[in-house]
Structures are given as structure tokens and as C-alpha cells.
Amino acid sequence: MSQKQWIAGINAVSASIEHDAANVREVLIEAGAKNPRLTEIETAARRADIDVRRVATNALEGVVGNLRHQGVVARYAAAKTWNENELEALVEAAQGKALILILDGVQDPHNLGACLRSAAAANATAVIIPKDKSVQVNATVRKTSAGAADSIPVIPVTNLARAMRDLQQLGVWIYGLAGEAEASLYSIDLRGNVALALGGEADGLRRLTRENCDQLVKIPMPGGNAAGGVESLNVSVASGVTLFEAVRQRG
Ligand SMILES: C[S@@+](CC[C@H](N)C(=O)[O-])C[C@H]1O[C@@H](n2cnc3c(N)ncnc32)[C@H](O)[C@@H]1O
């Protein structure tokens, strides 16, 4: 069953109309707004047979709260939601080339959105997030992901350690990304069934997650601490670097 979600902002709404009009149920535009891009959205929505209404600003805020809406929001029938029972079929369908991103406790919706965008661009199989202690896919994540939140399977799991063991049973090798690891990302083979586990902004990989990885690897930072006082990369940057090393190796 699909879920109704609101998306906000000029780029997000126009992209949804352009790429996925069938799932856009309704567009609300701020009454009296003069921005020509809003008029373009109105025209595109009407052309795609989507209901469009001009409404007061507080009606827009009523549906998306504090999210920056730039005068336009859309009610979107989001893509299918996934659950952990579907992981096995996804891994099997990848035919020995599953590429899974595990995000252990990412809190910032912009970071999760950026990770999903990179994962979709890398043609990853799925992204796994814990149901607890992690931001879930919400309107901000959807907006930041530029549509990826609805194109890549995002699987919230109740027990991340158990999901990792299930993946290992399916023949998936799990690499944990940790700045203090001995081995370098560039020394490992990422061509088979692999999962890449990254930690949240403040705490990194939790102990149990770390213990369930087959190997920990680092992204070498030549400047490191000495150069700019930087101890680690942002989780979305680290995800992008790691996913695209896998893409490079897979040719
Ligand atoms: C902002 S960092 C977390 C920093 C956190 N204070 C810690 O102690 O790990 C978020 C995640 O990005 C990944 N990461 C960041 N820099 C990395 C590096 N140089 N090598 C490997 N992973 C890195 C790790 O998975 C980390 O948990």
C-alpha cells in the first residue's frame, strides 16, 4: 500500500511532476505569489491532470510545518515501503553483485537524503536503517534525496545486528567504515555481494554494529588531524566515496 506524503519546494515539486506525475495527487500553491516558476509548476500540473489549488500561506505551513516550501507543496503517493523480509529477494535478484548501504543512526535528514541520493546514483540494491535512533524517510529526506527516497529500497529494521547476521547468511560480506581502522578502503575487493556500514554523525558505528562487521576499513585522509583539525568525513561524503569505489571496481 502506498503512503501519502507531502513534498515541498520548487525543485522537489517540479521534479515530481516531471518524472512521476502519476503519483502526484494534488499541488497547493501560495495564493498571490508572483514567482514565475510557480506559474510554470501550475501549468505543468494542470497539463498532467493533477489537481491544483491556490491556498493561503498558513495552509501550506499547516501541511509541511517548518519545512521551506517556497510557495508550493504537493501531496505525493510515495513509492512502496519496504520491510526486512524483502531483503533476501533483493539480494538474490542482485545475482552476486548486491551493494547495500547500512546507516547506523544517522540523525540529520539532510545527511540521510544525501546518502540515499548517492546510493541511488551508485545503483545500490538497498539502504538499511534502524527503526530506532535514526531519522526515518520524511519530507525533508525526500526533498534532499532528489527523488532517490522513492526509487531505492529503504529498509527500516527493528534489530540491526540481526539484519546484519541475516545478510551474512545470504553471502553478503559486511565492511564497516571507521576512520581508525588499519585497512584501507582501497585495499579491499568490493565486486561481490557487499554491504557498507557507516555510523551516525555524533557516535559513529555502535559497538554491536562494529562487532557484526566482517572487516573495518578506513578512507585514508592524508591531511588528517594535522592539516585542518578534521577527524572524520561527513557520513554522506563517506558514503559517496565508498559507494563509488565499489562502482569503480565493478567497472
Ligand atoms: C561523522 S562520522 C562519525 C564521527 C564520530 N565522531 C565517530 O566517532 O566515529 C560518520 C561516519 O562516517 C564514516 N567515516 C567518516 N570518516 C571516515 C573515514 N576517514 N574512514 C572511514 N569512515 C569514515 C564512519 O562510518 C563514521 O561512523
Short mmCIF file of C-alpha atoms and ligand atoms in Angstrom, two decimals:
data_model
loop_
_atom_site.label_atom_id
_atom_site.label_comp_id
_atom_site.label_asym_id
_atom_site.label_seq_id
_atom_site.Cartn_x
_atom_site.Cartn_y
_atom_site.Cartn_z
CA MET A 1 0.00 0.00 0.00
CA SER A 2 1.30 3.45 -0.81
CA GLN A 3 1.73 6.17 1.81
CA LYS A 4 0.57 9.74 1.33
CA GLN A 5 3.39 12.21 1.89
CA TRP A 6 3.85 15.90 1.34
CA ILE A 7 6.82 17.25 -0.53
CA ALA A 8 7.78 20.90 -0.55
CA GLY A 9 9.76 23.38 -2.59
CA ILE A 10 10.00 24.41 -6.21
CA ASN A 11 12.63 21.88 -7.35
CA ALA A 12 11.15 18.91 -5.49
CA VAL A 13 7.61 19.55 -6.70
CA SER A 14 8.57 20.26 -10.30
CA ALA A 15 10.78 17.13 -10.39
CA SER A 16 7.94 15.00 -9.06
CA ILE A 17 5.57 16.36 -11.73
CA GLU A 18 8.16 15.90 -14.46
CA HIS A 19 9.28 12.38 -13.51
CA ASP A 20 6.42 10.83 -11.58
CA ALA A 21 3.20 12.73 -12.30
CA ALA A 22 1.10 9.61 -11.78
CA ASN A 23 1.97 9.66 -8.09
CA VAL A 24 1.33 13.37 -7.52
CA ARG A 25 -2.18 13.64 -6.14
CA GLU A 26 -2.53 17.37 -5.61
CA VAL A 27 -0.46 20.56 -5.78
CA LEU A 28 -1.03 23.53 -3.45
CA ILE A 29 0.39 26.91 -4.47
CA GLU A 30 0.52 30.05 -2.36
CA ALA A 31 -2.26 32.46 -3.38
CA GLY A 32 -0.93 35.75 -4.70
CA ALA A 33 2.67 34.52 -5.14
CA LYS A 34 4.30 36.13 -8.18
CA ASN A 35 7.25 33.78 -8.79
CA PRO A 36 7.08 32.71 -12.46
CA ARG A 37 8.37 29.24 -11.54
CA LEU A 38 5.22 28.70 -9.50
CA THR A 39 3.15 29.57 -12.57
CA GLU A 40 5.21 27.06 -14.58
CA ILE A 41 4.51 24.40 -11.95
CA GLU A 42 0.81 25.24 -12.06
CA THR A 43 0.78 24.89 -15.86
CA ALA A 44 2.76 21.62 -15.79
CA ALA A 45 0.49 20.17 -13.11
CA ARG A 46 -2.70 21.07 -14.99
CA ARG A 47 -1.23 19.62 -18.17
CA ALA A 48 -0.55 16.38 -16.28
CA ASP A 49 -4.14 16.36 -14.99
CA ILE A 50 -3.15 16.97 -11.39
CA ASP A 51 -5.46 18.94 -9.11
CA VAL A 52 -4.02 22.37 -8.34
CA ARG A 53 -5.30 24.78 -5.69
CA ARG A 54 -4.19 28.28 -4.72
CA VAL A 55 -4.20 28.48 -0.91
CA ALA A 56 -3.18 30.85 1.89
CA THR A 57 0.41 30.65 3.19
CA ASN A 58 -0.73 29.23 6.52
CA ALA A 59 -2.42 26.34 4.71
CA LEU A 60 0.98 25.40 3.22
CA GLU A 61 2.60 25.64 6.64
CA GLY A 62 -0.23 23.56 8.04
CA VAL A 63 0.78 20.60 5.89
CA VAL A 64 4.59 20.83 5.90
CA GLY A 65 5.30 22.68 9.17
CA ASN A 66 8.67 24.42 9.22
CA LEU A 67 9.92 22.87 6.01
CA ARG A 68 10.91 25.56 3.46
CA HIS A 69 8.14 25.36 0.86
CA GLN A 70 8.91 28.35 -1.44
CA GLY A 71 5.18 28.70 -2.09
CA VAL A 72 4.43 25.19 -3.30
CA VAL A 73 3.77 21.75 -1.85
CA ALA A 74 2.49 18.53 -3.38
CA ARG A 75 0.69 15.54 -1.93
CA TYR A 76 2.58 12.56 -3.14
CA ALA A 77 1.69 8.89 -3.07
CA ALA A 78 5.11 7.71 -2.08
CA ALA A 79 6.61 4.60 -3.54
CA LYS A 80 6.21 1.26 -1.87
CA THR A 81 7.53 0.91 1.66
CA TRP A 82 9.91 -1.99 2.26
CA ASN A 83 10.39 -4.33 5.16
CA GLU A 84 13.21 -6.59 6.23
CA ASN A 85 11.53 -9.76 4.97
CA GLU A 86 12.16 -8.49 1.45
CA LEU A 87 15.95 -8.27 1.86
CA GLU A 88 16.57 -11.86 0.80
CA ALA A 89 14.73 -11.41 -2.51
CA LEU A 90 16.61 -8.17 -3.18
CA VAL A 91 19.98 -9.82 -2.55
CA GLU A 92 19.08 -12.80 -4.73
CA ALA A 93 17.89 -10.53 -7.56
CA ALA A 94 21.28 -8.80 -7.50
CA GLN A 95 22.89 -12.09 -8.62
CA GLY A 96 26.09 -11.92 -6.60
CA LYS A 97 26.52 -8.17 -7.00
CA ALA A 98 24.40 -6.81 -4.18
CA LEU A 99 25.60 -3.41 -2.96
CA ILE A 100 23.93 -2.46 0.31
CA LEU A 101 24.39 0.65 2.40
CA ILE A 102 23.82 0.31 6.15
CA LEU A 103 23.42 3.60 8.01
CA ASP A 104 23.68 3.13 11.75
CA GLY A 105 21.94 6.01 13.44
CA VAL A 106 22.07 8.94 11.04
CA GLN A 107 20.13 11.78 12.70
CA ASP A 108 20.20 14.60 10.19
CA PRO A 109 17.54 14.30 7.47
CA HIS A 110 19.76 16.19 5.03
CA ASN A 111 22.53 13.63 5.54
CA LEU A 112 20.13 10.71 5.08
CA GLY A 113 18.72 12.34 1.93
CA ALA A 114 22.22 12.87 0.53
CA CYS A 115 23.18 9.24 1.34
CA LEU A 116 20.06 7.96 -0.46
CA ARG A 117 20.86 10.14 -3.45
CA SER A 118 24.39 8.72 -3.66
CA ALA A 119 23.13 5.17 -3.15
CA ALA A 120 20.60 5.52 -5.98
CA ALA A 121 23.24 7.09 -8.23
CA ALA A 122 25.54 4.13 -7.49
CA ASN A 123 22.69 1.77 -8.39
CA ALA A 124 22.84 0.24 -4.92
CA THR A 125 20.50 -2.63 -4.07
CA ALA A 126 19.07 -1.22 -0.84
CA VAL A 127 19.72 1.03 2.13
CA ILE A 128 19.17 -0.34 5.63
CA ILE A 129 18.42 1.94 8.59
CA PRO A 130 17.46 1.08 12.17
CA LYS A 131 13.88 1.91 13.19
CA ASP A 132 15.17 3.39 16.44
CA LYS A 133 17.76 6.10 16.96
CA SER A 134 17.76 7.11 13.31
CA VAL A 135 15.90 9.65 11.25
CA GLN A 136 13.34 7.92 9.02
CA VAL A 137 12.36 8.88 5.49
CA ASN A 138 10.34 12.08 5.93
CA ALA A 139 9.54 15.09 3.75
CA THR A 140 12.98 16.69 4.28
CA VAL A 141 14.78 13.44 3.47
CA ARG A 142 12.63 13.02 0.39
CA LYS A 143 13.38 16.55 -0.77
CA THR A 144 17.14 16.30 -0.18
CA SER A 145 17.32 12.93 -1.88
CA ALA A 146 16.05 14.46 -5.16
CA GLY A 147 13.64 11.57 -5.68
CA ALA A 148 16.01 8.79 -4.60
CA ALA A 149 13.98 8.11 -1.44
CA ASP A 150 11.28 6.71 -3.68
CA SER A 151 13.48 4.94 -6.18
CA ILE A 152 15.81 2.89 -3.96
CA PRO A 153 14.52 0.36 -1.40
CA VAL A 154 14.99 1.88 2.07
CA ILE A 155 14.51 -0.84 4.67
CA PRO A 156 13.94 0.13 8.30
CA VAL A 157 14.88 -2.78 10.59
CA THR A 158 13.98 -3.44 14.21
CA ASN A 159 17.26 -5.11 15.11
CA LEU A 160 20.23 -4.00 13.03
CA ALA A 161 22.64 -6.63 14.39
CA ARG A 162 20.21 -9.41 13.47
CA ALA A 163 19.68 -7.94 9.97
CA MET A 164 23.47 -7.92 9.52
CA ARG A 165 23.73 -11.58 10.51
CA ASP A 166 20.89 -12.39 8.08
CA LEU A 167 22.82 -10.65 5.31
CA GLN A 168 25.95 -12.64 6.15
CA GLN A 169 23.90 -15.86 5.91
CA LEU A 170 22.95 -14.76 2.41
CA GLY A 171 26.62 -14.47 1.47
CA VAL A 172 26.97 -10.71 1.88
CA TRP A 173 30.34 -9.51 3.21
CA ILE A 174 29.97 -6.53 5.53
CA TYR A 175 32.59 -3.80 5.66
CA GLY A 176 32.33 -1.26 8.47
CA LEU A 177 33.68 2.21 7.74
CA ALA A 178 35.71 3.57 10.62
CA GLY A 179 38.39 6.25 10.45
CA GLU A 180 40.64 4.45 12.95
CA ALA A 181 40.67 1.09 11.08
CA GLU A 182 44.02 -0.33 9.91
CA ALA A 183 42.94 -1.47 6.45
CA SER A 184 42.27 0.99 3.65
CA LEU A 185 39.07 1.05 1.59
CA TYR A 186 41.32 0.90 -1.46
CA SER A 187 42.81 -2.46 -0.46
CA ILE A 188 39.57 -4.47 -0.41
CA ASP A 189 37.54 -6.24 -3.07
CA LEU A 190 34.08 -4.73 -3.46
CA ARG A 191 32.96 -6.62 -6.55
CA GLY A 192 30.78 -9.33 -4.95
CA ASN A 193 27.83 -9.17 -2.55
CA VAL A 194 28.84 -6.41 -0.15
CA ALA A 195 27.29 -4.21 2.49
CA LEU A 196 28.94 -0.98 3.65
CA ALA A 197 28.11 0.07 7.21
CA LEU A 198 28.54 3.69 8.24
CA GLY A 199 27.84 5.36 11.55
CA GLY A 200 25.85 8.39 12.60
CA GLU A 201 27.11 11.94 12.93
CA ALA A 202 27.96 12.00 16.62
CA ASP A 203 28.70 8.45 17.70
CA GLY A 204 29.83 6.64 14.58
CA LEU A 205 29.23 2.88 14.39
CA ARG A 206 27.70 1.46 17.56
CA ARG A 207 29.62 -1.30 19.32
CA LEU A 208 27.32 -4.14 18.27
CA THR A 209 27.22 -2.93 14.67
CA ARG A 210 31.00 -2.74 14.62
CA GLU A 211 31.30 -6.25 16.08
CA ASN A 212 28.99 -7.65 13.40
CA CYS A 213 31.11 -6.31 10.55
CA ASP A 214 33.40 -8.78 8.79
CA GLN A 215 36.11 -6.15 8.49
CA LEU A 216 36.62 -2.49 9.34
CA VAL A 217 38.20 -0.20 6.78
CA LYS A 218 39.11 3.46 6.65
CA ILE A 219 39.03 6.09 3.97
CA PRO A 220 42.60 7.38 4.22
CA MET A 221 42.70 11.11 4.93
CA PRO A 222 46.19 12.33 4.01
CA GLY A 223 45.65 15.69 5.73
CA GLY A 224 44.01 14.09 8.74
CA ASN A 225 44.10 15.87 12.02
CA ALA A 226 47.36 17.57 11.34
CA ALA A 227 46.04 19.66 8.46
CA GLY A 228 42.71 21.17 9.41
CA GLY A 229 41.71 19.59 12.71
CA VAL A 230 39.30 17.34 10.77
CA GLU A 231 38.83 13.95 12.42
CA SER A 232 36.29 12.40 10.10
CA LEU A 233 34.28 12.95 6.95
CA ASN A 234 30.59 13.77 6.95
CA VAL A 235 28.63 10.50 6.74
CA SER A 236 27.11 11.38 3.36
CA VAL A 237 30.53 12.21 1.95
CA ALA A 238 31.98 8.96 3.34
CA SER A 239 29.02 7.04 1.85
CA GLY A 240 29.59 8.64 -1.55
CA VAL A 241 33.32 7.91 -1.55
CA THR A 242 32.75 4.28 -0.51
CA LEU A 243 29.85 3.53 -2.84
CA PHE A 244 31.68 4.97 -5.80
CA GLU A 245 34.83 2.97 -5.01
CA ALA A 246 32.56 -0.09 -5.37
CA VAL A 247 31.18 1.32 -8.64
CA ARG A 248 34.74 1.89 -9.89
CA GLN A 249 35.79 -1.66 -9.05
CA ARG A 250 32.70 -3.12 -10.70
CA GLY A 251 33.51 -1.26 -13.90
C1 LIG B 1 30.89 11.97 11.05
S1 LIG B 1 31.45 10.36 11.09
C2 LIG B 1 31.27 9.91 12.78
C3 LIG B 1 32.28 10.51 13.65
C4 LIG B 1 32.15 10.01 15.05
N1 LIG B 1 32.53 11.04 15.96
C5 LIG B 1 32.96 8.75 15.32
O1 LIG B 1 33.50 8.68 16.40
O2 LIG B 1 33.01 7.85 14.52
C6 LIG B 1 30.18 9.40 10.39
C7 LIG B 1 30.59 8.11 9.79
O3 LIG B 1 31.24 8.34 8.54
C8 LIG B 1 32.21 7.32 8.31
N2 LIG B 1 33.51 7.96 8.17
C9 LIG B 1 33.82 9.27 8.28
N3 LIG B 1 35.13 9.48 8.03
C10 LIG B 1 35.68 8.27 7.73
C11 LIG B 1 36.98 7.81 7.36
N4 LIG B 1 38.01 8.62 7.22
N5 LIG B 1 37.13 6.49 7.14
C12 LIG B 1 36.11 5.63 7.24
N6 LIG B 1 34.86 6.01 7.60
C13 LIG B 1 34.64 7.30 7.82
C14 LIG B 1 32.16 6.39 9.51
O4 LIG B 1 31.33 5.29 9.23
C15 LIG B 1 31.54 7.26 10.59
O5 LIG B 1 30.88 6.50 11.57
#
